[in-house]
Each structure stands twice: as C-alpha cells, then as structure tokens.
GROMACS .gro file of C-alpha atoms in nm:
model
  250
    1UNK     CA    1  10.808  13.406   7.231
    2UNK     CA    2  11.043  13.384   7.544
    3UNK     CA    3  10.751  13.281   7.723
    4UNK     CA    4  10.723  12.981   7.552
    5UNK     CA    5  11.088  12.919   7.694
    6UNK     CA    6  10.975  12.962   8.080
    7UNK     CA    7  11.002  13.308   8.097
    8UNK     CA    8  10.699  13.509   8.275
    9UNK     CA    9  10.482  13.756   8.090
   10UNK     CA   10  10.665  14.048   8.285
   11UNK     CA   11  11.049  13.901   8.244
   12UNK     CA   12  10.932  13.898   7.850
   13UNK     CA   13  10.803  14.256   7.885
   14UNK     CA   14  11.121  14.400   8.091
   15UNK     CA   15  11.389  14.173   7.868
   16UNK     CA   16  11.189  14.327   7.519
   17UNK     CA   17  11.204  14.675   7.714
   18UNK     CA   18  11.597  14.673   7.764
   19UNK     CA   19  11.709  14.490   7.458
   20UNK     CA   20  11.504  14.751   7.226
   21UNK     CA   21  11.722  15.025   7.380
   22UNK     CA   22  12.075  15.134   7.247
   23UNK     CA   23  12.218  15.202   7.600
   24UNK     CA   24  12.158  15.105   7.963
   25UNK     CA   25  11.871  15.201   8.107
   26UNK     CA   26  11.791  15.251   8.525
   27UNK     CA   27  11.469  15.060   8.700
   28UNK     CA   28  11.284  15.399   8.631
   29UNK     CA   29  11.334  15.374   8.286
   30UNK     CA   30  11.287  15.007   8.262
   31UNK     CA   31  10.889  15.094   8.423
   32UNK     CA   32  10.827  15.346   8.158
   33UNK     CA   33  10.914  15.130   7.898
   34UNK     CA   34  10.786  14.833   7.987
   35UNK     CA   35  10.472  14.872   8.169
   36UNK     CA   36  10.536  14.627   8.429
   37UNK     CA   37  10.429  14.771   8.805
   38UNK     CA   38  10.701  14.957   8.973
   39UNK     CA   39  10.677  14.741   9.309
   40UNK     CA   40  10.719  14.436   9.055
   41UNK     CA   41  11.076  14.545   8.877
   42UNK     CA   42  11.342  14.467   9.126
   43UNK     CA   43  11.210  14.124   9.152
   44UNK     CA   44  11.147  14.086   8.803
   45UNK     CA   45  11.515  14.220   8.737
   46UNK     CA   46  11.675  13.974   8.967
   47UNK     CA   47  11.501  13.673   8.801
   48UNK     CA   48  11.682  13.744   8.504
   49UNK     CA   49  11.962  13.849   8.619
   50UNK     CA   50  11.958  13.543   8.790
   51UNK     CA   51  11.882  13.347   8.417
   52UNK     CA   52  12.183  13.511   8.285
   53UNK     CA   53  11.997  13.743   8.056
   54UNK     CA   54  12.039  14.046   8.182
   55UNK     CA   55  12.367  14.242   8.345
   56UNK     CA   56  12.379  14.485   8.553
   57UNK     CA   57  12.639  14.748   8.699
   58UNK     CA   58  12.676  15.054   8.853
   59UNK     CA   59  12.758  15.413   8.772
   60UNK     CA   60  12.764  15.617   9.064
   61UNK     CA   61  12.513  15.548   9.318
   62UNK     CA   62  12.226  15.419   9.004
   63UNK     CA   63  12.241  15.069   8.900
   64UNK     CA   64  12.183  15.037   8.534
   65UNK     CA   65  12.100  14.729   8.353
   66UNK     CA   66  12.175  14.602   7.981
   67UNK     CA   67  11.997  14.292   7.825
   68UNK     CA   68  12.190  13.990   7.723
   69UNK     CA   69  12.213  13.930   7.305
   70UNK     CA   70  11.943  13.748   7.197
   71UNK     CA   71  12.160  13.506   7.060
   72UNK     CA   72  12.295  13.465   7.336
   73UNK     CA   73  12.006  13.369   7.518
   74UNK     CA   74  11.871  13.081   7.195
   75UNK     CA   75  12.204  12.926   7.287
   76UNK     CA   76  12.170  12.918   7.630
   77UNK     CA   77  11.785  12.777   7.634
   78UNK     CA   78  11.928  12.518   7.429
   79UNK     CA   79  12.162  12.416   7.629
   80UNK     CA   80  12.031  12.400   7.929
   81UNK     CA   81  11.692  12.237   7.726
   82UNK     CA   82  11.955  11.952   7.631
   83UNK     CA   83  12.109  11.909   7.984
   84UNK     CA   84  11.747  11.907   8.131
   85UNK     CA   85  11.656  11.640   7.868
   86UNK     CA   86  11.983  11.432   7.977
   87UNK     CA   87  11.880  11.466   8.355
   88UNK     CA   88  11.535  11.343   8.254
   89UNK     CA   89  11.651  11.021   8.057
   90UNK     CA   90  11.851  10.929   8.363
   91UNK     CA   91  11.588  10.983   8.611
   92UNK     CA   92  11.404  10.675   8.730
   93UNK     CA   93  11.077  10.652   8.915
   94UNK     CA   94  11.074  10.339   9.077
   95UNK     CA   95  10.650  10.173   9.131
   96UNK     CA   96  10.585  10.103   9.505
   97UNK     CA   97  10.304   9.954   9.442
   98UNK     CA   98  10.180   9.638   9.237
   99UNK     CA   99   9.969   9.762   8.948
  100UNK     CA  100   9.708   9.456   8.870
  101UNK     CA  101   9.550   9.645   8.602
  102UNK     CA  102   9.575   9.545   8.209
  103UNK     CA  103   9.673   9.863   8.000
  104UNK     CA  104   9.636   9.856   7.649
  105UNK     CA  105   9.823  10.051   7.374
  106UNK     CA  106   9.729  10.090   7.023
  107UNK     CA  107  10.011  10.315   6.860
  108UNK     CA  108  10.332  10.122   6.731
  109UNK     CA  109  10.580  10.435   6.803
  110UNK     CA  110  10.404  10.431   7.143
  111UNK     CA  111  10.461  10.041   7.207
  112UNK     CA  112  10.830  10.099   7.022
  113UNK     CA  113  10.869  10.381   7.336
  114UNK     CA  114  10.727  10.162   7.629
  115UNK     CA  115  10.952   9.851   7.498
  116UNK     CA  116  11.255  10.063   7.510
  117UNK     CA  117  11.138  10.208   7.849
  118UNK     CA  118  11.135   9.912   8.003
  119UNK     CA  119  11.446   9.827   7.903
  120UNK     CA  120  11.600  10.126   8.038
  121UNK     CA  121  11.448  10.060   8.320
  122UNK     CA  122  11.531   9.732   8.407
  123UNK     CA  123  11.697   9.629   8.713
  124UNK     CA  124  11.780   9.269   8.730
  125UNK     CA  125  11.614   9.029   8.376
  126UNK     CA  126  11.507   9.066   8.071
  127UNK     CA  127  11.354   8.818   7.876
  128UNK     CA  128  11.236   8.956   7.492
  129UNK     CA  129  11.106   8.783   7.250
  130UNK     CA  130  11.053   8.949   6.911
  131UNK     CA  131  11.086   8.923   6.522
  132UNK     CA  132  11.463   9.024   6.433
  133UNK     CA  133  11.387   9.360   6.254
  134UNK     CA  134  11.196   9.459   6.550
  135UNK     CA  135  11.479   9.308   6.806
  136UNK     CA  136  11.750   9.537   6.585
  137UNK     CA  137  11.614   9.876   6.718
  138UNK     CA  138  11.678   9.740   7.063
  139UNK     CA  139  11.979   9.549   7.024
  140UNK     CA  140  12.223   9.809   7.132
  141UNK     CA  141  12.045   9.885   7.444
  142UNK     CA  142  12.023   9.525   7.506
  143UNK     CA  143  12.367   9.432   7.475
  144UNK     CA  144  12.433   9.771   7.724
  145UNK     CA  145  12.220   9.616   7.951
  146UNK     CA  146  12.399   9.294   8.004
  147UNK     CA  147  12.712   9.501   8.045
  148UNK     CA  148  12.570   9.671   8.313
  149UNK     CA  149  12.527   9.318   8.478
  150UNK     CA  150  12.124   9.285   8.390
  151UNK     CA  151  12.056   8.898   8.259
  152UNK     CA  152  11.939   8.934   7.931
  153UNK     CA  153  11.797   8.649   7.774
  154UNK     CA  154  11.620   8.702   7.395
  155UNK     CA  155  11.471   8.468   7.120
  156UNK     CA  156  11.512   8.642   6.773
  157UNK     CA  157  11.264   8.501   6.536
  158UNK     CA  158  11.464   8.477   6.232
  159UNK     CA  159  11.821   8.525   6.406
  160UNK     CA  160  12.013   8.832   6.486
  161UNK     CA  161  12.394   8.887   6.494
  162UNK     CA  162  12.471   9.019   6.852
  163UNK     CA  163  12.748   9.010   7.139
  164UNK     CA  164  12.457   8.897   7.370
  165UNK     CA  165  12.543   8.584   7.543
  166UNK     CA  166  12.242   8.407   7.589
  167UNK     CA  167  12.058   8.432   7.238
  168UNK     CA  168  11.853   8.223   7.069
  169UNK     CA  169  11.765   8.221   6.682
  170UNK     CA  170  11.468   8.066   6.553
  171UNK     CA  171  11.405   8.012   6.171
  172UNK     CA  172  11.054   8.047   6.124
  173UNK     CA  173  10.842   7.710   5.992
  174UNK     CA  174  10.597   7.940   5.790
  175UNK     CA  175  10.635   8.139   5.500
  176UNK     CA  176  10.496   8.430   5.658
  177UNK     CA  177  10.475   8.455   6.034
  178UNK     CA  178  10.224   8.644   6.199
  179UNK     CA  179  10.496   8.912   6.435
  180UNK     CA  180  10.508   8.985   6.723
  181UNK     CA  181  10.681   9.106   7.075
  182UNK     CA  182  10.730   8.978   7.446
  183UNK     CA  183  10.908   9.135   7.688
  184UNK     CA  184  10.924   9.043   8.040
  185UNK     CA  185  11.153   9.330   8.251
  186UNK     CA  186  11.267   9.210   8.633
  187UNK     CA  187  10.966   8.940   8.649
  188UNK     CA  188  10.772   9.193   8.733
  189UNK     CA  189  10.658   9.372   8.399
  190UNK     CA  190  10.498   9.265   8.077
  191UNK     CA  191  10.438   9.426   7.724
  192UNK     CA  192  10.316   9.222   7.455
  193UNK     CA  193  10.224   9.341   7.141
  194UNK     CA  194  10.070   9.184   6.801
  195UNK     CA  195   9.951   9.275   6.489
  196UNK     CA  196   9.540   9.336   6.480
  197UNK     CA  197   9.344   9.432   6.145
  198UNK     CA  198   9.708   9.554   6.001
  199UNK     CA  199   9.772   9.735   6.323
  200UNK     CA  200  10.021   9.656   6.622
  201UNK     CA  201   9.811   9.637   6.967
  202UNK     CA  202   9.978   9.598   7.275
  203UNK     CA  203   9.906   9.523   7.641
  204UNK     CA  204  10.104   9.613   7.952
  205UNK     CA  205  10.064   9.488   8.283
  206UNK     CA  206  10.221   9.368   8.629
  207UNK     CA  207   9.977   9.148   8.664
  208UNK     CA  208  10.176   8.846   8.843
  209UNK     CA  209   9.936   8.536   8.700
  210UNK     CA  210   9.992   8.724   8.369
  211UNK     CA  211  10.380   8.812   8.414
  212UNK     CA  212  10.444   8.414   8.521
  213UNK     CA  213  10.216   8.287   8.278
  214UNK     CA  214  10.424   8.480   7.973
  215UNK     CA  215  10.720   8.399   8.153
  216UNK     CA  216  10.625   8.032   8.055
  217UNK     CA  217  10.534   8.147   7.720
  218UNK     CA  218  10.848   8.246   7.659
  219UNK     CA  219  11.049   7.991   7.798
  220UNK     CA  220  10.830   7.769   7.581
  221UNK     CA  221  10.913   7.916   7.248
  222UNK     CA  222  11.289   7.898   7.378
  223UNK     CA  223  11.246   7.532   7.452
  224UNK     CA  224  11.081   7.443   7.108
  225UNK     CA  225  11.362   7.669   6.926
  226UNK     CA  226  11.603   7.435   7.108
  227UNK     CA  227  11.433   7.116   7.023
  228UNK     CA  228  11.344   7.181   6.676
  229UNK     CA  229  11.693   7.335   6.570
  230UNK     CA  230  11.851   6.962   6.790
  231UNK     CA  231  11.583   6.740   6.628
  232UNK     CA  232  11.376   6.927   6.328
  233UNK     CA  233  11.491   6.680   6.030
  234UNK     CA  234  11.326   6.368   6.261
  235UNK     CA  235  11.043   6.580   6.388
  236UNK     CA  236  10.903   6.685   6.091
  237UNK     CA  237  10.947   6.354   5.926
  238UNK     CA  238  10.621   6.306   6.140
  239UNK     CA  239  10.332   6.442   5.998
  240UNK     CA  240  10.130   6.457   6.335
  241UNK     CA  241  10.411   6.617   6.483
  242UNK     CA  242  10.475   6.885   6.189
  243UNK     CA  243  10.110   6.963   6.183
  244UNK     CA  244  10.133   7.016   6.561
  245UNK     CA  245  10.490   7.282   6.503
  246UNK     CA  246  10.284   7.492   6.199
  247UNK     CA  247  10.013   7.592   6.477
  248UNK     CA  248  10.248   7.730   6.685
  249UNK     CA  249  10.330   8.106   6.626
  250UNK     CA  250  10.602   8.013   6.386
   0.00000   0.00000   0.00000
C-alpha cells in the first residue's frame, strides 16, 4: 500500500519490518526481517528517516531505529498530498510557441476544466460569452480575475447578477436557444463549445485568423445585445428585420 504513496518496494519492506516489531530493532535485525540486501539498508533507512517515518537513536555505540505510527504517516501523506496539490494549482506553464493546430474536445466536465483553465490562466483579457447557468460556475473566478487587474468583459445570455463591471445581459428572442460558450483568454486563446446530437463539443485553438475572427464574433453578439435592448420595440416592429434577429443564435 505505501507504495502507492511514493514509497519504494524496499522502504515498504523495511517500514512493514520495524513497525511489526514491539521494540527497536538495529540494521542487522532490520535485514533479517525484511529481506532487503544488507549493502541496500543504510540508504534505505535514511530515505525514511529523511520522510519522517522512521526515528532513530542510539544506545551505546548501536543505532537502533523505531517506525513512525501508521497514523501518523496517513496524516502526513495527506498533508503534504494537499500542499503538493496547492503548489500545482499555482504553477503556470507559460506556451512559447504559437500552436496553429485545432484541438477538439468532446467531454463537457473536460470543456467545464479547460474553460476554467484558461481563466486561471489568463494574463491580460477575457472575453466569455456563455448561457447564464453555464457563466454561474465561473462567475467567482471571473470577478477574481478583474480584481487582479485582468479586463474581463462577458455577455450572459439570459443575464447574471455579478460585481463585474463590464457585463452585458441578453434576453434571448427564442423560446429555446440552442447554448453555447466563447471564450477568448489574452487574444491569444480560444475555446468554443456547442451542443452536437445532445452532446457539448468543443474546439480549442490559438489559431490567430480563428482567435480574431471569434473575437469579432463576440463583439458582434455584444453589439446586437446593445442595439436590440436600445431599439428592440422599433426593430421588431419590422418583420424583415425580426426575421433577420431569430436567425441569429438567440
């Protein structure tokens, strides 16, 4: 089991060895019992020692050793399991290099993860676009983000109550909107996700044609939120006109 936890098949066999044992044993014992070379058990001893899971003292000129409570050691793989975790979700990895590929992604946790990603990520702008039940999971981060002094820019479809400053809220034109999500992170990546055959399908890219070309997109959908929410009542007094707002996404 404790190699499951990083520990070597011979730290395993020497911490087993000690722990089973009601008193301290010496290195020559330690062999006996546990099976592991003699020319390996100093150096397997000091790795533990070093993890904290085994002590050590002296009585007379032998050195004797005693294993840590087992306990003892759950809590401190935890621990240290949850710090490493913490490290990790700070940790950025910053691209060098223009990726002009087109990645797709066909699991919705795996799109939620990737969205959220990228919002950790970003540097400088972010420009999201996304039904309001989806845009809730992210708000929180989002409204972080601006703190943090990253332009955040977002059009809820359907509105969304947030601190964000620059929001926009549209109310959708159709009963029954097909969803979906844009996000554009430092004008340099894209995600955009749909729903396919009851699914959500996503693509990701840094694609600049593709990046600018969304980047439109979006500031399209903000502009025609703007207009229709100034002007809707006249607009869609206009048949041509109202036919032309139903074909757009909402």
């Amino acid at each position: 089991m404790l190699q499951k936890f990083g520990f070597t098949q011979y730290e395993s066999q020497v911490y087993e060895a000690i722990f089973a044992q009601d008193e301290p044993l010496d290195a020559t014992s330690i062999v006996n019992y546990s099976n592991v070379p003699k020319a390996k058990i100093y150096e397997v001893l000091n790795r533990l020692i070093d993890k904290g899971t085994v002590l050590t003292t002296m009585d007379g000129k032998k050195k004797l050793y005693m294993a840590v409570d087992l306990q003892s050691i759950i809590h401190k793989i935890k621990a240290d399991f949850e710090k490493d975790i913490e490290e990790l979700k700070s940790y950025k990895i910053k691209r060098t290099f223009t990726d002009e590929h087109i990645w797709t992604l066909k699991d919705e946790s795996s799109i939620g993860s990737n969205i959220e990603q990228l919002i950790e990520e970003a540097d400088s702008s972010i420009l999201f676009l996304a039904w309001n039940e989806r845009m809730e999971k992210y708000r929180e981060l989002l409204e972080q983000k601006e703190k943090q002094g990253v332009y955040v820019e977002v059009l809820a479809v359907g509105g969304m109550e947030t601190s964000l400053n620059r929001i926009y809220s549209l109310i959708p034109l159709l009963d029954a909107p097909e969803p979906s999500q844009l996000l554009i992170v430092d004008h340099a990546y894209l995600l955009f996700a749909g729903v396919e055959h009851d699914s959500w399908r996503a693509i990701k890219t840094m694609s600049k044609p593709i990046v600018k070309a969304m980047t439109d997109y979006f500031y399209h959908d903000v502009a025609l939120t703007q207009i229709t929410k100034k002007y809707g009542d006249q607009l869609l007094q206009d048949a041509e006109i109202e036919r032309l707002l139903t074909r757009l996404i909402y």
